[in-house]
Short mmCIF file of C-alpha atoms and ligand atoms in Angstrom, two decimals:
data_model
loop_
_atom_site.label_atom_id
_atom_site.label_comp_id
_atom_site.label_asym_id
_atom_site.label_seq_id
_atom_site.Cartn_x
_atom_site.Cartn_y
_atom_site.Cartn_z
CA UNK H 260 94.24 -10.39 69.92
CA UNK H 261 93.82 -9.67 73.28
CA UNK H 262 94.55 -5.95 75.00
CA UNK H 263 97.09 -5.76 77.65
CA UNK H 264 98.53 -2.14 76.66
CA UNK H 265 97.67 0.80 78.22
CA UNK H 266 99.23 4.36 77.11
CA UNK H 267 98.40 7.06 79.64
CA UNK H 268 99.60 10.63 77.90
CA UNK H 269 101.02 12.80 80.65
CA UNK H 270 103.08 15.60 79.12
CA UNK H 271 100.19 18.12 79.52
CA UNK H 272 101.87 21.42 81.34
CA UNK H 273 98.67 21.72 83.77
CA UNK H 274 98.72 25.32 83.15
CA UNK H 275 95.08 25.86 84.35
CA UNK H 276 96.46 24.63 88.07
CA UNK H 277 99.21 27.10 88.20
CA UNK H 278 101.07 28.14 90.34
CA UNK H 279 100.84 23.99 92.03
CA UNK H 280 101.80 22.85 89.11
CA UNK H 281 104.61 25.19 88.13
CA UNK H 282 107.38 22.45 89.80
CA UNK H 283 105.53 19.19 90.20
CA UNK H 284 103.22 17.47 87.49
CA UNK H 285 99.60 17.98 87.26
CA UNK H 286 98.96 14.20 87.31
CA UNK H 287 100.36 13.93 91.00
CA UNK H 288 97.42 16.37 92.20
CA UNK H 289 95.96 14.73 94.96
CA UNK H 290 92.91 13.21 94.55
CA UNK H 291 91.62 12.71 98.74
CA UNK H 292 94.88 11.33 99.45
CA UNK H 293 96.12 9.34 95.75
CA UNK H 294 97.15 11.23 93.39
CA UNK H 295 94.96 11.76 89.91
CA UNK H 296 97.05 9.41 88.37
CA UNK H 297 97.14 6.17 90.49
CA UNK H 298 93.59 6.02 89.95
CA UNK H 299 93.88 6.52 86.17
CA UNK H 300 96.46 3.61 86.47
CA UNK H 301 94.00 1.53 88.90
CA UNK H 302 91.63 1.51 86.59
CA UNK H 303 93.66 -0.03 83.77
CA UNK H 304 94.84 -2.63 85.68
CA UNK H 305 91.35 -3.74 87.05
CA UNK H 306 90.54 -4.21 82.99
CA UNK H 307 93.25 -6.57 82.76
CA UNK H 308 95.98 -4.08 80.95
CA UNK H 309 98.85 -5.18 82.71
CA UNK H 310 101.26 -3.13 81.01
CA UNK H 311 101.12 0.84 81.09
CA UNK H 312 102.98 3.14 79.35
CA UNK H 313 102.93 6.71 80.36
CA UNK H 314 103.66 9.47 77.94
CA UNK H 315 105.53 11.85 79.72
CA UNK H 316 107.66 15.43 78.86
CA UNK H 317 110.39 17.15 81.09
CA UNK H 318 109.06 17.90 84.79
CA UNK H 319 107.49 14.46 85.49
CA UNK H 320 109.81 12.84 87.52
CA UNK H 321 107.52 12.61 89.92
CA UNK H 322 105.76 10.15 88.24
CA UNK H 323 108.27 7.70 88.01
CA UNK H 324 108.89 7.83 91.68
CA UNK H 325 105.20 7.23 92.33
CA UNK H 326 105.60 4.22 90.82
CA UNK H 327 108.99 2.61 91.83
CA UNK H 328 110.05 1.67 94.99
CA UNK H 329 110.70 4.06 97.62
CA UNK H 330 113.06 1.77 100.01
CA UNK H 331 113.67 4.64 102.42
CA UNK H 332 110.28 5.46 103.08
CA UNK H 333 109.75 1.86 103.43
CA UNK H 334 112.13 0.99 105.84
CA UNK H 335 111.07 3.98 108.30
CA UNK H 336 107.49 2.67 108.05
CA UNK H 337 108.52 -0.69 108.62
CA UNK H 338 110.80 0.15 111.47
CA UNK H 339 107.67 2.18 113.15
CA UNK H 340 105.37 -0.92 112.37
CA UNK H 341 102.95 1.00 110.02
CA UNK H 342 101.55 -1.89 108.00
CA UNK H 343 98.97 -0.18 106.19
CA UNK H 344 100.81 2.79 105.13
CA UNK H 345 103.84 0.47 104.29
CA UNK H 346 101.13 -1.42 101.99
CA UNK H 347 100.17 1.81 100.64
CA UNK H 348 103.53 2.84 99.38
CA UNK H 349 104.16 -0.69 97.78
CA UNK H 350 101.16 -0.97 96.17
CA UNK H 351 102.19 2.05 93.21
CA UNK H 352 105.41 0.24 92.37
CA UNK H 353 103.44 -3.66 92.28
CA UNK H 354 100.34 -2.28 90.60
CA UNK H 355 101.75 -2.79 86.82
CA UNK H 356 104.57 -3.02 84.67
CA UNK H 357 104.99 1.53 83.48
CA UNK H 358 107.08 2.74 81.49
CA UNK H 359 108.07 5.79 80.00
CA UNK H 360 108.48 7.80 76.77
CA UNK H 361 109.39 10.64 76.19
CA UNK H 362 106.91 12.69 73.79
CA UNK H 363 109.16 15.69 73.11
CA UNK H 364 107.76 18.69 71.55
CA UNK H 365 103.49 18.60 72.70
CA UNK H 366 102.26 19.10 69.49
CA UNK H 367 99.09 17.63 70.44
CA UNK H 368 97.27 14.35 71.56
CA UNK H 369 97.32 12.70 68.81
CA UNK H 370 101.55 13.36 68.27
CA UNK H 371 101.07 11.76 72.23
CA UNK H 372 99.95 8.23 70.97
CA UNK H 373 101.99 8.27 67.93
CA UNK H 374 105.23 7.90 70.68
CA UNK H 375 103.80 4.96 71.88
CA UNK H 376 103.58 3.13 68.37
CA UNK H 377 106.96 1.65 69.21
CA UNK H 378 106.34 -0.05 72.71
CA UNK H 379 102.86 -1.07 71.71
CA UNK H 380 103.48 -2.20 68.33
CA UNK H 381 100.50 -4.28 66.46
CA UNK H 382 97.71 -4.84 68.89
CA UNK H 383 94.88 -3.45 70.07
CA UNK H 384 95.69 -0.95 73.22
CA UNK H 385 94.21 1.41 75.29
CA UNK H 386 94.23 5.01 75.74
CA UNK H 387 93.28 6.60 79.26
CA UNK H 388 93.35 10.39 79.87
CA UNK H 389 94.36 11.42 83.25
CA UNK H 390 92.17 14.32 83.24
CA UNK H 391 88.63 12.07 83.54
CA UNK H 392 88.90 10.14 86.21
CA UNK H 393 85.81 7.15 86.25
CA UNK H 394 84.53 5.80 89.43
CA UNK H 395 85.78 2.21 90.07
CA UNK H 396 82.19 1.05 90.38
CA UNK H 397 81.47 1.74 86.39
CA UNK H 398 83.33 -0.62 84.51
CA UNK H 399 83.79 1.08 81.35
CA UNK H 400 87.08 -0.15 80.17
CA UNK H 401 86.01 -3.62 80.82
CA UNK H 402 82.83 -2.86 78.80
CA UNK H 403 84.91 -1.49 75.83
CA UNK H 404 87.81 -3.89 75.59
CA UNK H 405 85.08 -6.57 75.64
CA UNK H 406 83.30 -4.58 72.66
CA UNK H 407 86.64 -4.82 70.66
CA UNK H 408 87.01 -7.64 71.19
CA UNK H 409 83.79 -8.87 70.17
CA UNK H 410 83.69 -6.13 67.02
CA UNK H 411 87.66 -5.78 66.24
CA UNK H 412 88.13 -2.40 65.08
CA UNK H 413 88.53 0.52 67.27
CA UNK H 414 86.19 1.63 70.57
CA UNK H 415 85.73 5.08 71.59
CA UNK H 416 83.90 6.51 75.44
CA UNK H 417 81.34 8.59 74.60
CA UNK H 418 79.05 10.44 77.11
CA UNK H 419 76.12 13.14 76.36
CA UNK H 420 76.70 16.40 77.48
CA UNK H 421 74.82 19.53 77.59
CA UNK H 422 74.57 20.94 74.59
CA UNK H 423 76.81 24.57 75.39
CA UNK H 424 79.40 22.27 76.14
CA UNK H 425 80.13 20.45 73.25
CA UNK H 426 82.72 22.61 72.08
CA UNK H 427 84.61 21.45 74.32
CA UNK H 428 85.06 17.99 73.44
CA UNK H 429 85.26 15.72 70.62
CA UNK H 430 81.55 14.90 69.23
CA UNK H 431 80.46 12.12 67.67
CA UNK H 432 77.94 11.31 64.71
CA UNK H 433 76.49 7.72 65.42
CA UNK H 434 74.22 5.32 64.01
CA UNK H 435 71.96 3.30 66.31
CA UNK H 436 70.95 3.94 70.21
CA UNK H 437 71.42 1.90 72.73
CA UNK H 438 75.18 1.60 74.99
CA UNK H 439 76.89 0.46 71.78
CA UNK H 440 76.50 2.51 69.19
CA UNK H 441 78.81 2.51 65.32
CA UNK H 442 80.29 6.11 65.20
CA UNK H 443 79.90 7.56 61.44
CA UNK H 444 81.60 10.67 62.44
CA UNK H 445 83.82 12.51 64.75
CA UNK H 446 84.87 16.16 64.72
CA UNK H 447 87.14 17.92 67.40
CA UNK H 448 85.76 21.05 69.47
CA UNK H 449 83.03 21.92 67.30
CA UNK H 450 80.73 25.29 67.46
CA UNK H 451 77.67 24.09 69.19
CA UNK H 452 75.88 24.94 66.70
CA UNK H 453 77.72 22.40 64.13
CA UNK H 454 78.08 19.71 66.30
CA UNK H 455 76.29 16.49 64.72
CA UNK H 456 75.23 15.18 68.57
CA UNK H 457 75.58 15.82 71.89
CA UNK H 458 77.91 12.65 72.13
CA UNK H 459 81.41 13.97 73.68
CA UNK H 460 84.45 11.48 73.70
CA UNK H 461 85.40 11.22 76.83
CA UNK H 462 89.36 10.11 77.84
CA UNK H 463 88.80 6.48 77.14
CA UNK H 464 90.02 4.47 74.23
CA UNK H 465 90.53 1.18 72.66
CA UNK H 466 92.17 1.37 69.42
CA UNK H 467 93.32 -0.83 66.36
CA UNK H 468 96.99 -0.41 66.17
CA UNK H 469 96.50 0.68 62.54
CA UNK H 470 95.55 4.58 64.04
CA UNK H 471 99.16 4.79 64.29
CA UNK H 472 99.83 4.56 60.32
CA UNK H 473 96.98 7.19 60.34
CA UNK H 474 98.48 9.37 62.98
CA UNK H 475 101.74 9.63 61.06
CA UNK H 476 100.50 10.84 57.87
CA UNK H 477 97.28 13.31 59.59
CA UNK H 478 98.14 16.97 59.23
CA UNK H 479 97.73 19.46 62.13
CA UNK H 480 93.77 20.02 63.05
CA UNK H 481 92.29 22.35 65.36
CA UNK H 482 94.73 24.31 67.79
CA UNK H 483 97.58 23.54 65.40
CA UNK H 484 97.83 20.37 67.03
CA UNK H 485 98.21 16.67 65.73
CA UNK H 486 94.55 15.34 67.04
CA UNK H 487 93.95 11.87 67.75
CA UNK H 488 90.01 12.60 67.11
CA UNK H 489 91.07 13.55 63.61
CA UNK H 490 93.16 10.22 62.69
CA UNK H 491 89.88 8.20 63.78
CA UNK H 492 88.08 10.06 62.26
CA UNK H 493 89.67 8.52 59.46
CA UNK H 494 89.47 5.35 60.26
CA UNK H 495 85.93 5.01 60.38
CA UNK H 496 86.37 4.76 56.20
CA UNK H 497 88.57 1.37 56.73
CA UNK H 498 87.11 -0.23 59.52
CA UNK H 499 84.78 -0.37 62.53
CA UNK H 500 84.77 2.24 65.04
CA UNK H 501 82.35 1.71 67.86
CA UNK H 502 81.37 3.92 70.90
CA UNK H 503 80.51 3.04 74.11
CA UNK H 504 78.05 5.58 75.59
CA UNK H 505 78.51 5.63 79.26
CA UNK H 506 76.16 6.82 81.70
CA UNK H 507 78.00 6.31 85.02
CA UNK H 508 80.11 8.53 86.84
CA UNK H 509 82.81 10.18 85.93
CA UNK H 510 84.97 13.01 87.58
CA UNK H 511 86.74 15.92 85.49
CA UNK H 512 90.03 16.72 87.07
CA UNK H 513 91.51 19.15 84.49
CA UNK H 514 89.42 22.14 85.46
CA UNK H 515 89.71 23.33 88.80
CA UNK H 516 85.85 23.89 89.77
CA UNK H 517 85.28 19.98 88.34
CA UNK H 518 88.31 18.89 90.37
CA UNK H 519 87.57 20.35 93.85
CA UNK H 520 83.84 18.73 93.19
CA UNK H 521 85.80 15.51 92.43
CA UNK H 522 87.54 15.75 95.70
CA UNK H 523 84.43 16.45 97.71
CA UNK H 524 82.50 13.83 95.98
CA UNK H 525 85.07 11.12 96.78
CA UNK H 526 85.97 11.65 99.84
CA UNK H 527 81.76 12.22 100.93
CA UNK H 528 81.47 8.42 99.93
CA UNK H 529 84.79 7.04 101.91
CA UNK H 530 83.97 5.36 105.01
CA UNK H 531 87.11 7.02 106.77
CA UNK H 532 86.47 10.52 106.19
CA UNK H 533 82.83 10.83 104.86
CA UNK H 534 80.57 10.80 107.84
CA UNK H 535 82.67 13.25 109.75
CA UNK H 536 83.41 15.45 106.08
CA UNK H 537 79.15 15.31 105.53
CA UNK H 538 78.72 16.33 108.78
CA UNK H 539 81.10 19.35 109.47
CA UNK H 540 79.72 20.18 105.89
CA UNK H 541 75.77 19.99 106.86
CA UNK H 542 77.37 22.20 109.83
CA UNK H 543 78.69 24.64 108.09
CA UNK H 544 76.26 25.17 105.14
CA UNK H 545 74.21 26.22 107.98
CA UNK H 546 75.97 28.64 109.67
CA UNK H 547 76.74 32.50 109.51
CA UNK H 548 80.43 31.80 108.56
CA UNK H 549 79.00 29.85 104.96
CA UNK H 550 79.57 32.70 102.59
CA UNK H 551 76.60 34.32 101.39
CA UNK H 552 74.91 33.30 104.55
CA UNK H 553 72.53 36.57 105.84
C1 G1P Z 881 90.93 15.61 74.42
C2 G1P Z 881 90.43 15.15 73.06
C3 G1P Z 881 88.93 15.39 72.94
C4 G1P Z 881 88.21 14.71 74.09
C5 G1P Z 881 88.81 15.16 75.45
C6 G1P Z 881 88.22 14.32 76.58
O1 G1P Z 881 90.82 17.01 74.49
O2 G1P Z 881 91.13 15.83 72.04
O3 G1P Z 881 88.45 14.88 71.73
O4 G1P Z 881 86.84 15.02 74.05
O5 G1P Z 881 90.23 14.99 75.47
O6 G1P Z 881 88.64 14.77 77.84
P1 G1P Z 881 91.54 17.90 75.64
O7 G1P Z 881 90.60 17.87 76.80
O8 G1P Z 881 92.84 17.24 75.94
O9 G1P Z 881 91.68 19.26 75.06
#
């Protein structure tokens, strides 16, 4: 069965961004000039999941706006002739077919999913979080909806990461090398010095709409929380679970020295803003005013 779902969870509080995100949602950080979670959203779409539900808690109207139509914005720009920003503001609310759920009490990632068992029902879907954002020129998704459907079963990102920072992710025990790899194990945050790899799941899933069965009968794991890491965890005794191990590029927007590297990064590689951004930043490196300069 092919995968057209994609649930983006988006209840988080954002509390590492306060005080920006005390009154508007973490996912509508900007990003250069989108905000984190149009690209999360872009992504999806570009794998062919043409229908995106966003988990969402109180606070995140925002969101919705960012993707409906704005008709008095629209009208001004089209009034002042401003086709490409008028483009710009349609695209969000023609990019896909999002809707909402509420999760309710956050009691965890994998309590986020279970609210989507409803609208997705039994297929295959995806899971994105908004926190890793990956570039547009590494086609993960596309890589692991084709190894579902190729393997059935569920497909899980993975990327290696130094080893002090495992305990900070989900890890992953896996058989084989290679970019598809079986996973035999998965534990969530683990002391380094338990972890069985240095495999991290990164925000990307594909899943067998059988995790949600699993998700409602889990208890809570680590942080008290319902984990989604623990309910495929197991799964692996039932059926496949596969990881993709990706080596491209990928941006962390959840932590604010990852993000402001994100927003550099990007906008150094636009053509609009990264000459003159690489130069004034070449410029400045150099001169007294860069901090720590002699
Ligand atoms: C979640 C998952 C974790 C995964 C991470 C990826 O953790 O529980 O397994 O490695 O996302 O970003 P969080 O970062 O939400 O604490």
């Amino acid at each position: 069965m092919s995968v057209t779902k994609a649930v983006i969870p988006a209840a988080g509080l954002g509390t590492r961004f306060l005080p920006a995100t005390k009154a508007s949602p973490k996912e509508m950080l900007p990003v250069v000039d989108k905000p984190a979670i149009q690209y999360v959203v872009e992504e999806a779409v570009r794998a062919g999941l043409t229908d995106v539900l966003m988990v969402t808690g109180r606070n995140k109207r925002p969101l919705e706006d960012h993707f409906d139509r704005a008709v008095e914005l629209e009208l001004a720009l089209e009034a002042k002739g401003d086709a490409v920003r008028l483009e710009a503001v349609r695209h969000t609310n023609e990019l896909a077919a999002v809707h909402y759920v509420r999760q309710g009490d956050a009691k965890g990632l994998g309590h986020a999913v279970l609210a989507a068992a409803q609208h997705v029902g039994d297929e295959p879907f995806a899971v994105l979080l908004g926190d890793d954002l990956i570039d547009h020129r590494d086609l993960l998704l596309e890589q692991m909806v084709a190894v579902q459907q190729e393997k059935g079963g569920s497909v899980i990102a993975l990327m290696e990461v130094p080893h002090d920072q495992i305990s900070l992710y989900g890890c992953a025990a896996v058989d084989g090398s290679g970019d598809v790899v079986r996973i035999t194990g998965l534990v969530e945050k683990p002391p380094a010095d338990e972890a069985p790899s240095d495999l991290a799941i990164i925000g990307r899933y594909v899943l067998a709409p059988s995790v949600f069965e699993v998700l409602r009968t889990i208890p809570p794991g680590r942080g008290g929380e319902y984990q989604l890491t623990d309910a495929l965890q197991e799964l692996i005794a039932t059926e496949p679970v596969h990881g993709v191990v990706f080596r491209g590029r990928r941006y962390d927007t959840g932590d604010r020295l990852d993000y402001l590297k994100a927003v550099v990064r990007l906008a150094a590689e636009r053509d609009d803003l990264g000459p003159p951004l690489l130069a004034w930043l070449r410029e400045w490196l150099d001169s007294p005013s860069f901090p720590g300069q002699p």
